[in-house]
Coordinates of C-alpha atoms in Angstrom, one line a residue:
M1 CA 60.6 -5.8 -46.6
A2 CA 58.9 -2.8 -48.3
S3 CA 57.6 -1.6 -45.0
F4 CA 61.1 -2.0 -43.5
F5 CA 62.7 0.3 -46.1
S6 CA 59.8 2.8 -45.9
S7 CA 60.4 3.0 -42.1
L8 CA 63.9 4.2 -42.9
N9 CA 62.6 7.1 -45.0
P10 CA 63.3 10.3 -43.0
T11 CA 60.6 12.3 -44.8
P12 CA 57.6 12.9 -42.5
A13 CA 54.5 11.2 -43.8
F14 CA 50.7 10.9 -43.2
P15 CA 48.8 7.8 -42.3
T16 CA 46.3 6.5 -44.9
Y17 CA 42.8 7.9 -44.3
S18 CA 40.7 5.3 -42.4
G19 CA 37.2 5.9 -43.7
P20 CA 35.6 3.6 -46.3
Y21 CA 36.2 5.8 -49.3
S22 CA 39.3 6.8 -51.3
V23 CA 39.9 10.6 -51.3
G24 CA 40.4 12.9 -54.2
S25 CA 41.5 16.6 -54.1
I26 CA 41.5 19.6 -56.4
D27 CA 43.1 22.9 -55.9
V28 CA 40.7 25.7 -56.9
E29 CA 41.3 29.5 -57.4
I30 CA 38.5 31.5 -58.9
P31 CA 38.6 35.2 -60.0
V32 CA 36.3 37.3 -57.9
S33 CA 35.1 38.9 -61.2
E34 CA 33.3 35.7 -62.0
L35 CA 31.3 35.9 -58.8
S36 CA 28.6 38.3 -57.5
P37 CA 29.3 39.3 -53.9
T38 CA 26.6 41.3 -52.2
S39 CA 28.9 42.6 -49.5
P40 CA 31.5 45.3 -50.2
T41 CA 34.9 44.2 -51.3
P42 CA 37.2 44.7 -48.3
D43 CA 40.5 44.8 -50.2
P44 CA 40.8 45.3 -54.0
I45 CA 44.2 43.5 -53.9
I46 CA 42.4 40.2 -53.4
T47 CA 41.2 39.3 -56.9
T48 CA 40.6 35.6 -56.4
V49 CA 39.2 33.2 -53.8
Q50 CA 41.2 30.0 -53.2
F51 CA 40.4 26.7 -51.6
R52 CA 41.2 23.0 -51.7
L53 CA 38.5 20.4 -52.2
F54 CA 38.7 17.1 -50.5
Y55 CA 36.0 14.6 -51.6
P56 CA 35.2 10.8 -51.9
C57 CA 36.5 9.6 -55.2
E58 CA 36.5 6.5 -57.4
K59 CA 39.4 4.1 -57.0
A60 CA 42.0 4.9 -59.6
C61 CA 43.3 2.2 -61.9
R62 CA 46.5 4.1 -62.4
P63 CA 48.6 6.5 -60.3
T64 CA 47.9 10.2 -60.3
K65 CA 50.2 13.1 -59.8
H66 CA 51.2 13.9 -56.2
V67 CA 49.7 16.7 -54.1
Y68 CA 52.4 18.1 -52.1
W69 CA 51.8 19.3 -48.5
I70 CA 53.8 22.5 -49.0
P71 CA 52.1 24.4 -51.8
D72 CA 53.8 26.0 -54.8
P73 CA 56.1 27.9 -54.7
Q74 CA 57.5 25.5 -52.1
H75 CA 60.6 27.5 -51.2
A76 CA 58.6 30.6 -50.5
Y77 CA 56.1 28.7 -48.3
L78 CA 58.8 26.9 -46.4
S79 CA 60.8 30.1 -45.8
A80 CA 57.6 31.8 -44.6
Y81 CA 57.0 28.9 -42.1
I82 CA 60.5 29.1 -40.7
K83 CA 60.1 32.9 -40.3
F84 CA 56.7 32.4 -38.7
L85 CA 58.2 30.0 -36.2
G86 CA 60.9 32.5 -35.3
A87 CA 59.2 33.0 -31.9
S88 CA 60.3 29.4 -31.1
S89 CA 64.0 29.4 -32.0
R90 CA 64.5 25.7 -31.1
L91 CA 61.7 24.5 -33.3
S92 CA 62.6 26.7 -36.3
Q93 CA 66.2 25.4 -36.1
L94 CA 65.0 21.8 -36.1
I95 CA 62.8 22.4 -39.1
A96 CA 65.4 24.4 -40.9
Y97 CA 67.8 21.4 -40.5
F98 CA 66.2 19.4 -43.1
P99 CA 64.0 21.7 -45.3
R100 CA 64.5 19.7 -48.5
L101 CA 62.8 16.6 -46.9
L102 CA 59.7 18.7 -46.3
Y103 CA 59.3 19.4 -50.0
H104 CA 58.6 15.7 -50.6
I105 CA 55.7 15.4 -48.1
T106 CA 52.6 14.3 -50.0
L107 CA 48.9 14.1 -49.1
P108 CA 47.4 10.6 -49.4
V109 CA 44.9 11.8 -52.0
R110 CA 44.3 11.2 -55.7
R111 CA 44.8 14.5 -57.5
D112 CA 41.9 15.5 -59.7
A113 CA 40.3 12.1 -59.4
K114 CA 36.8 11.5 -60.5
I115 CA 34.3 12.0 -57.8
L116 CA 32.5 8.9 -56.5
P117 CA 28.8 8.9 -57.4
P118 CA 27.0 9.8 -54.1
L119 CA 25.8 6.8 -52.2
T120 CA 23.6 8.8 -49.8
T121 CA 19.8 8.7 -49.8
S122 CA 19.6 12.1 -51.4
K123 CA 22.2 11.1 -54.0
R124 CA 24.2 14.2 -52.9
W125 CA 27.3 14.3 -50.8
P126 CA 27.1 16.4 -47.6
L127 CA 29.3 19.5 -47.4
L128 CA 31.6 21.0 -44.7
V129 CA 33.6 24.3 -44.9
F130 CA 36.7 24.5 -42.7
S131 CA 38.6 27.8 -41.9
H132 CA 42.3 27.6 -41.0
G133 CA 44.0 29.4 -38.1
L134 CA 46.9 31.8 -37.9
G135 CA 49.9 30.6 -39.9
G136 CA 47.7 28.0 -41.6
S137 CA 46.9 27.3 -45.3
R138 CA 44.5 25.3 -47.4
N139 CA 46.8 22.3 -46.8
A140 CA 47.6 22.6 -43.1
Y141 CA 44.7 20.4 -41.9
S142 CA 44.8 17.9 -44.7
F143 CA 44.8 14.8 -42.5
L144 CA 41.7 15.9 -40.6
L145 CA 39.8 17.1 -43.7
G146 CA 40.9 14.2 -45.9
S147 CA 39.7 11.8 -43.2
L148 CA 36.3 13.5 -43.2
A149 CA 36.2 13.1 -47.0
S150 CA 37.0 9.4 -46.6
Y151 CA 33.7 9.3 -44.6
G152 CA 31.7 10.7 -47.5
I153 CA 31.9 14.4 -46.8
V154 CA 33.0 17.0 -49.4
V155 CA 35.2 19.5 -47.6
I156 CA 36.1 23.0 -48.7
A157 CA 39.4 24.3 -47.2
P158 CA 39.8 28.0 -48.0
E159 CA 43.2 29.8 -48.0
H160 CA 42.5 33.2 -46.4
R161 CA 44.1 36.3 -47.9
D162 CA 43.8 38.5 -44.8
G163 CA 47.5 38.2 -43.7
S164 CA 46.7 35.4 -41.3
G165 CA 48.2 32.7 -43.5
V166 CA 51.9 32.0 -43.3
I167 CA 52.0 33.4 -46.9
T168 CA 49.5 33.2 -49.8
Y169 CA 49.8 33.8 -53.5
I170 CA 47.2 35.3 -55.7
N171 CA 47.4 33.9 -59.2
R172 CA 46.1 35.7 -62.3
G173 CA 46.5 33.1 -65.0
N174 CA 47.6 33.8 -68.6
G175 CA 51.2 33.5 -67.6
S176 CA 51.1 36.5 -65.3
K177 CA 53.3 36.5 -62.3
P178 CA 51.4 36.0 -59.0
S179 CA 51.3 38.6 -56.2
W180 CA 51.5 37.5 -52.6
I181 CA 50.4 38.5 -49.1
D182 CA 52.8 38.0 -46.2
Y183 CA 51.9 37.0 -42.7
Q184 CA 51.0 40.0 -40.6
N185 CA 52.4 39.9 -37.1
I186 CA 49.6 41.4 -34.9
S187 CA 49.9 41.7 -31.2
H188 CA 47.7 39.6 -28.9
T189 CA 47.7 42.4 -26.3
L190 CA 44.3 44.0 -26.4
S191 CA 44.3 47.6 -27.7
P192 CA 42.1 49.7 -30.1
E193 CA 44.8 49.1 -32.8
V194 CA 44.7 45.3 -32.3
E195 CA 40.9 45.3 -32.3
E196 CA 40.9 47.2 -35.6
A197 CA 43.5 44.9 -37.2
R198 CA 41.7 41.7 -36.2
D199 CA 38.3 43.2 -37.4
R200 CA 39.9 43.9 -40.7
Q201 CA 41.2 40.3 -41.0
L202 CA 37.8 39.0 -40.1
R203 CA 36.1 41.3 -42.5
I204 CA 38.2 39.7 -45.3
R205 CA 37.7 36.2 -44.1
L206 CA 33.9 36.5 -43.8
W207 CA 33.7 38.0 -47.3
E208 CA 35.7 35.1 -48.6
L209 CA 33.3 32.6 -47.0
E210 CA 30.3 34.3 -48.7
L211 CA 32.1 34.1 -52.1
I212 CA 33.1 30.5 -51.6
H213 CA 29.6 29.6 -50.7
E214 CA 28.4 31.2 -54.0
A215 CA 31.1 29.4 -55.9
A216 CA 30.1 26.1 -54.4
L217 CA 26.5 26.7 -55.3
K218 CA 27.3 27.5 -58.9
I219 CA 29.7 24.6 -59.2
D220 CA 26.8 22.3 -58.2
L221 CA 24.7 24.0 -60.8
G222 CA 27.2 23.2 -63.5
H223 CA 28.5 26.7 -63.9
S224 CA 31.9 27.0 -65.7
F225 CA 34.6 28.8 -63.8
T226 CA 38.2 29.8 -64.7
N227 CA 40.5 28.1 -62.4
V228 CA 43.9 29.9 -62.1
A229 CA 45.3 27.7 -59.3
S230 CA 49.0 27.0 -59.6
E231 CA 48.4 23.2 -59.8
N232 CA 46.3 23.7 -62.9
T233 CA 48.5 22.5 -65.7
L234 CA 46.0 20.7 -67.8
N235 CA 44.8 23.7 -69.8
K236 CA 46.9 26.8 -70.4
S237 CA 43.8 29.0 -70.7
G238 CA 43.0 28.3 -67.1
S239 CA 39.8 26.4 -67.8
R240 CA 39.3 23.5 -65.4
S241 CA 36.8 20.9 -66.6
E242 CA 37.2 18.8 -63.4
L243 CA 34.8 21.1 -61.5
H244 CA 31.9 20.0 -63.7
M245 CA 31.9 16.6 -62.1
F246 CA 30.6 18.2 -58.9
A247 CA 27.4 19.3 -60.7
S248 CA 24.3 18.0 -58.8
A249 CA 26.6 16.1 -56.4
L250 CA 26.5 18.5 -53.3
D251 CA 23.8 18.8 -50.6
I252 CA 24.1 22.5 -50.6
H253 CA 20.7 24.0 -51.5
R254 CA 18.8 22.8 -48.5
P255 CA 18.8 25.6 -45.8
G256 CA 21.1 24.6 -42.9
A257 CA 22.7 21.7 -44.8
I258 CA 26.3 22.9 -44.7
A259 CA 28.4 22.4 -41.6
W260 CA 30.8 25.1 -40.7
A261 CA 34.1 24.4 -38.9
G262 CA 37.5 25.9 -38.1
H263 CA 40.5 25.8 -35.9
S264 CA 41.6 28.7 -33.6
F265 CA 41.2 31.9 -35.6
G266 CA 39.4 29.8 -38.1
A267 CA 36.9 28.8 -35.4
T268 CA 36.6 32.5 -34.6
T269 CA 35.9 33.0 -38.3
V270 CA 33.0 30.6 -38.7
Y271 CA 31.5 31.6 -35.4
Q272 CA 31.4 35.2 -36.4
F273 CA 30.3 34.4 -39.9
M274 CA 27.3 32.4 -38.8
K275 CA 26.2 35.1 -36.4
S276 CA 26.9 38.0 -38.8
V277 CA 24.7 36.4 -41.4
Y278 CA 21.9 35.3 -39.1
Y279 CA 21.7 38.6 -37.2
R280 CA 22.4 40.9 -40.1
P281 CA 21.0 44.3 -39.1
S282 CA 18.1 46.0 -40.8
K283 CA 19.9 49.3 -40.2
P284 CA 23.4 50.3 -41.2
T285 CA 24.3 50.7 -37.5
M286 CA 22.6 49.7 -34.2
D287 CA 23.9 50.1 -30.7
H288 CA 27.3 51.2 -32.2
Y289 CA 27.5 47.8 -34.0
Q290 CA 29.7 47.8 -37.0
P291 CA 29.0 44.6 -38.9
L292 CA 32.0 42.8 -40.5
L293 CA 29.8 41.3 -43.2
S294 CA 26.6 42.8 -44.6
P295 CA 25.1 40.3 -47.0
D296 CA 22.1 41.5 -49.0
D297 CA 18.8 39.8 -48.3
S298 CA 19.1 38.4 -51.9
S299 CA 22.4 36.6 -51.1
P300 CA 22.1 32.8 -51.0
I301 CA 24.1 32.6 -47.8
V302 CA 21.2 34.3 -46.0
R303 CA 19.0 31.3 -46.9
Q304 CA 21.7 28.8 -45.9
I305 CA 22.5 30.0 -42.4
T306 CA 19.5 29.0 -40.2
S307 CA 18.7 27.8 -36.7
S308 CA 19.5 24.3 -37.9
S309 CA 23.0 25.1 -39.0
S310 CA 25.8 23.0 -37.3
I311 CA 29.1 24.4 -36.1
I312 CA 32.4 22.7 -35.1
L313 CA 34.9 24.8 -33.1
L314 CA 38.4 23.4 -32.6
D315 CA 40.4 25.5 -30.0
L316 CA 38.1 28.5 -30.4
W317 CA 40.1 31.7 -29.9
T318 CA 37.7 34.2 -28.3
L319 CA 39.7 37.5 -28.1
P320 CA 38.8 38.7 -31.6
L321 CA 35.1 38.1 -30.8
R322 CA 35.2 40.8 -28.1
S323 CA 35.9 43.8 -30.3
T324 CA 34.1 47.0 -29.3
A325 CA 32.8 47.4 -32.9
T326 CA 31.1 44.0 -32.8
D327 CA 30.3 43.8 -29.1
W328 CA 26.5 43.8 -29.8
L329 CA 26.9 40.6 -31.8
W330 CA 28.7 38.9 -28.9
T331 CA 25.5 39.2 -26.8
K332 CA 23.6 37.2 -29.4
P333 CA 23.6 33.3 -29.1
L334 CA 24.4 31.0 -31.9
P335 CA 21.5 30.6 -34.4
C336 CA 20.8 27.0 -33.0
Y337 CA 19.6 28.6 -29.8
T338 CA 16.9 30.6 -31.5
L339 CA 13.3 29.5 -32.3
G340 CA 13.2 26.1 -34.1
G341 CA 16.9 25.3 -33.4
A342 CA 18.3 22.2 -31.7
G343 CA 20.2 24.1 -29.1
G344 CA 23.5 22.8 -28.0
A345 CA 23.0 19.6 -30.0
S346 CA 24.2 21.6 -33.0
V347 CA 27.4 22.8 -31.4
L348 CA 30.6 20.8 -31.0
A349 CA 33.7 22.4 -29.4
I350 CA 36.9 20.3 -29.1
L351 CA 39.8 21.9 -27.2
S352 CA 43.4 20.9 -26.8
E353 CA 44.5 20.4 -23.2
S354 CA 46.6 23.6 -23.6
F355 CA 43.5 25.6 -24.4
F356 CA 41.6 23.9 -21.7
K357 CA 44.2 25.1 -19.2
W358 CA 44.1 28.7 -20.6
R359 CA 41.5 29.9 -18.1
G360 CA 40.5 33.2 -19.7
N361 CA 39.9 31.7 -23.1
L362 CA 38.1 28.7 -21.5
I363 CA 35.6 30.9 -19.7
S364 CA 34.9 32.9 -22.8
T365 CA 34.6 29.7 -24.9
K366 CA 32.0 28.3 -22.5
S367 CA 30.1 31.6 -22.8
A368 CA 30.4 31.7 -26.6
V369 CA 28.8 28.3 -27.1
S370 CA 26.1 28.7 -24.5
A371 CA 22.6 30.0 -24.8
G372 CA 23.6 33.2 -23.0
P373 CA 27.0 34.4 -24.1
A374 CA 26.6 37.8 -22.5
G375 CA 25.5 36.6 -19.1
D376 CA 24.2 33.5 -17.4
R377 CA 25.5 30.3 -19.1
R378 CA 22.8 28.1 -17.5
H379 CA 20.4 26.5 -20.0
D380 CA 16.7 26.1 -19.6
P381 CA 15.5 22.7 -18.2
G382 CA 15.4 20.2 -21.0
Q383 CA 17.6 22.3 -23.3
V384 CA 20.5 20.4 -24.8
H385 CA 23.9 21.5 -23.7
P386 CA 26.7 22.0 -26.3
Y387 CA 29.2 19.3 -26.7
I388 CA 32.6 20.3 -25.3
F389 CA 35.6 18.0 -25.0
Y390 CA 39.3 17.9 -24.8
P391 CA 41.8 15.0 -25.3
V392 CA 44.6 14.9 -22.7
K393 CA 48.2 15.5 -23.4
T394 CA 47.5 17.6 -26.5
A395 CA 48.9 21.0 -27.7
H396 CA 47.3 23.6 -29.8
F397 CA 49.0 22.2 -33.0
S398 CA 47.7 18.7 -32.3
Q399 CA 44.5 19.4 -34.3
S400 CA 46.5 20.3 -37.4
D401 CA 48.9 18.3 -39.6
F402 CA 51.9 19.6 -37.6
G403 CA 50.9 17.2 -34.8
I404 CA 51.5 14.2 -37.0
L405 CA 54.3 15.4 -39.2
F406 CA 56.4 16.7 -36.3
S407 CA 55.3 14.4 -33.5
W408 CA 58.9 14.1 -32.2
A409 CA 58.9 17.9 -31.6
G410 CA 55.5 17.8 -30.1
K411 CA 56.4 15.2 -27.6
K412 CA 59.8 16.7 -26.7
L413 CA 58.9 20.4 -26.6
L414 CA 55.2 20.5 -26.0
K415 CA 54.5 17.3 -24.1
A416 CA 51.9 16.3 -26.7
E417 CA 51.5 12.5 -27.2
E418 CA 49.7 10.1 -29.5
P419 CA 49.1 12.5 -32.4
V420 CA 47.4 10.0 -34.7
R421 CA 44.9 8.9 -31.9
T422 CA 44.3 12.6 -31.0
L423 CA 43.2 13.4 -34.5
T424 CA 41.2 10.2 -34.7
L425 CA 39.3 11.3 -31.6
N426 CA 38.6 14.6 -33.3
I427 CA 37.5 12.8 -36.6
V428 CA 35.3 10.3 -34.9
A429 CA 33.6 12.9 -32.7
I430 CA 33.0 15.1 -35.7
V431 CA 31.5 12.3 -37.8
E432 CA 29.2 11.2 -35.0
F433 CA 28.2 14.8 -34.3
L434 CA 27.3 15.3 -38.0
R435 CA 25.4 12.1 -38.1
Q436 CA 23.3 13.2 -35.1
N437 CA 22.7 16.5 -36.9
G438 CA 21.2 14.7 -39.9
M439 CA 24.2 14.2 -42.3
D440 CA 24.1 11.0 -44.2
V441 CA 27.5 9.6 -43.4
P442 CA 28.8 6.0 -43.0
H443 CA 29.3 4.5 -39.5
I444 CA 32.7 4.6 -38.0
T445 CA 35.1 2.0 -39.4
E446 CA 36.5 -0.7 -37.2
L447 CA 40.0 0.8 -37.4
D448 CA 38.9 4.1 -36.0
R449 CA 36.7 2.5 -33.4
L450 CA 39.6 0.4 -32.1
A451 CA 41.9 3.4 -32.0
V452 CA 39.4 5.3 -29.9
I453 CA 38.6 2.6 -27.4
E454 CA 42.3 1.6 -26.7
K455 CA 42.6 1.3 -23.0
E456 CA 46.4 2.0 -22.9
P457 CA 48.7 3.8 -25.3
V458 CA 50.0 1.5 -28.0
E459 CA 53.6 1.9 -28.8
R460 CA 54.1 1.7 -32.6
Q461 CA 57.2 1.7 -34.6
A462 CA 56.4 4.6 -37.0
D463 CA 52.7 5.2 -36.4
K464 CA 52.1 6.0 -40.0
H465 CA 53.0 2.5 -41.2
A466 CA 51.0 0.6 -38.6
V467 CA 47.9 2.7 -39.2
G468 CA 48.4 2.8 -43.0
K469 CA 48.7 -0.9 -43.2
A470 CA 45.6 -1.5 -41.1
A471 CA 43.7 1.1 -43.1
H472 CA 44.7 -0.5 -46.4
K473 CA 43.5 -3.9 -45.2
L474 CA 40.2 -2.3 -44.2
H475 CA 39.8 -0.6 -47.5
E476 CA 40.4 -4.0 -49.3
Q477 CA 37.7 -5.6 -47.1
L478 CA 35.3 -2.9 -47.9
N479 CA 36.0 -2.8 -51.6
G480 CA 32.7 -3.4 -53.4
A481 CA 30.6 -3.2 -50.3
A482 CA 28.4 -0.3 -49.6
P483 CA 29.3 1.4 -46.3
R484 CA 26.7 1.5 -43.6
H485 CA 25.0 4.8 -44.0
L486 CA 22.5 6.6 -41.9
N487 CA 19.7 4.6 -43.5
G488 CA 21.5 1.3 -42.8
T489 CA 21.2 -1.0 -39.8
A490 CA 23.8 -0.5 -37.1
D491 CA 25.1 -3.1 -34.7
K492 CA 23.4 -2.0 -31.4
S493 CA 25.8 -4.0 -29.2
E494 CA 28.7 -2.2 -30.9
E495 CA 27.1 1.2 -30.5
S496 CA 26.4 0.6 -26.8
Q497 CA 30.2 0.1 -26.2
F498 CA 31.1 3.1 -28.3
D499 CA 29.5 6.5 -27.9
I500 CA 32.1 9.3 -28.0
L501 CA 29.6 12.1 -27.5
S502 CA 27.3 10.8 -24.7
K503 CA 29.6 8.5 -22.9
P504 CA 33.0 10.2 -23.0
G505 CA 34.0 8.9 -19.6
S506 CA 34.4 5.4 -21.1
I507 CA 37.0 6.6 -23.6
R508 CA 40.6 7.0 -22.4
G509 CA 41.8 10.6 -22.3
W510 CA 38.6 12.1 -23.7
I511 CA 37.3 14.6 -21.2
S512 CA 33.9 16.2 -21.2
V513 CA 33.5 19.8 -20.1
N514 CA 30.2 21.1 -18.7
V515 CA 29.4 24.6 -20.0
E516 CA 27.5 25.6 -16.8
E517 CA 30.0 24.6 -14.2
E518 CA 32.7 27.0 -13.1
D519 CA 35.1 24.3 -12.0
Q520 CA 35.3 20.9 -13.8
P521 CA 37.0 18.0 -12.0
G522 CA 40.6 18.8 -12.2
E523 CA 40.1 22.2 -13.8
A524 CA 40.8 24.4 -10.8
T525 CA 43.9 22.5 -9.9
N526 CA 45.3 22.2 -13.4
L527 CA 44.7 25.8 -14.6
K528 CA 47.9 27.7 -15.0
T529 CA 48.5 31.0 -13.2
S530 CA 47.6 34.2 -14.9
A531 CA 51.3 35.0 -15.5
D532 CA 51.7 32.1 -17.9
A533 CA 48.0 31.3 -18.8
Q534 CA 48.5 31.7 -22.5
P535 CA 49.5 28.3 -24.2
S536 CA 53.2 28.6 -24.8
E537 CA 53.1 25.4 -26.7
A538 CA 51.0 26.9 -29.5
V539 CA 52.9 26.4 -32.8
M540 CA 50.2 27.4 -35.2
E541 CA 49.9 30.7 -33.3
T542 CA 53.3 31.4 -31.8
E543 CA 52.5 35.0 -30.9
L544 CA 50.5 33.7 -27.9
M545 CA 53.8 32.9 -26.3
D546 CA 54.4 36.5 -25.3
G547 CA 51.0 37.6 -24.1
Q548 CA 49.6 37.8 -20.6
E549 CA 46.1 36.8 -19.8
G550 CA 45.3 40.0 -17.9
E551 CA 46.2 42.2 -20.9
A552 CA 45.2 40.0 -23.8
E553 CA 41.9 38.6 -22.8
K554 CA 38.7 40.6 -22.4
L555 CA 36.0 38.6 -20.5

């Protein structure tokens, strides 16, 4: 009866996370003055760094306060989203029709819950940093990131202050009114002005990632920070004791331990971040290269980014990587292709079908993740190729929360189907990829395994209730039992039937892309013409709707 009444609730909702752990979340905003950046401050207006933490937590014996999907101040964020979606008048009208309902969307997390003592061999939880795309926020990928946390990964989701977020607020604490940064509408048609504007945004984003890495290091060391996040209502002085529970709980000091991930412009960000740190020049300029980040050799990030660092790229947007100022960096391969690296085994790229059909960006993506981005994409014999996949019938927004919350719009306007399974494919691939790269994470749950190996689409009355009920049952079964970690014994017969990375052909709608081949099966016939090559169904980056490949893409 309860499920019947919940199915009548018109408010969009998320499924329950399907990993073996409950998930906690904390909103964090730290004054830059309490950190020690070694790179120049790109914009003095940005006085704090902000991020949301998702992490495995203890099961709560009593309810916690909600974490709302639309951050505070909700009216300002919602108004900014509707304005951002103005390029798609039909969609903005649909969303504007019931704005009050959106205020009540909550994340299936336990706010400020106590972190679960690490069950890994090292007694530290692995760490992943995820950068959002244009129009995103620290909450916009909550289902993906919360699901990863339910598999025993602490995830840091920054909110960038470069004008790429739909809107962002900078809090000062002590009762002061916050300032804000609006979304900056920058053209996707290539020009010197556009290159300069995107370089400026990336310069801010990379600087923020260096600061967030420093903050995470110090949090693990038990350092006390002032937290001025708007959710912080426990202490009027801004002190946040909850961060102390992360002391000695993060696998962050080992070089190459952190995984770096992002979606769209966020994928651009982590890609450029890793290469900027790894190939930091010994001279101020070289071959007209103007670095977007110049960490000092004493910066801890220099020791973290190594040839063993893993990177996860969701719908990588390559145009900002081809700036004249940073063209030298484009010629350099990802660190994993250098001496001592694992090659393509440390690279996972997952596209939406819309980005797979965007020929210019697809070619550049293949180059970007290859051993030779500036020339021949062919790898040496025996060298591992990067993992590249796409799930069919997916749009650009399918890898964000929008795919689940607005599945009706995705199916009607963008021809995107099975939003929960689409994200489950992403989640399972990421977890298996991280395991292969040495992260101590549990094996895939039976619920996720069954979702991935479905032979035919399963019609569900309200996906969120069917999945949530199954997940709840699974959590109850696992309660009190230690999940099967890397050092556990796996069921070999089960693994032989389920290998999302090496046997993609056995999984419905999960297509592998070969980095060396010019034409994949179906690629040549499915690619759009140059006149409409840009993905018009992109919701998280609506400006792509007006661009033309010949003008907007530099190959």
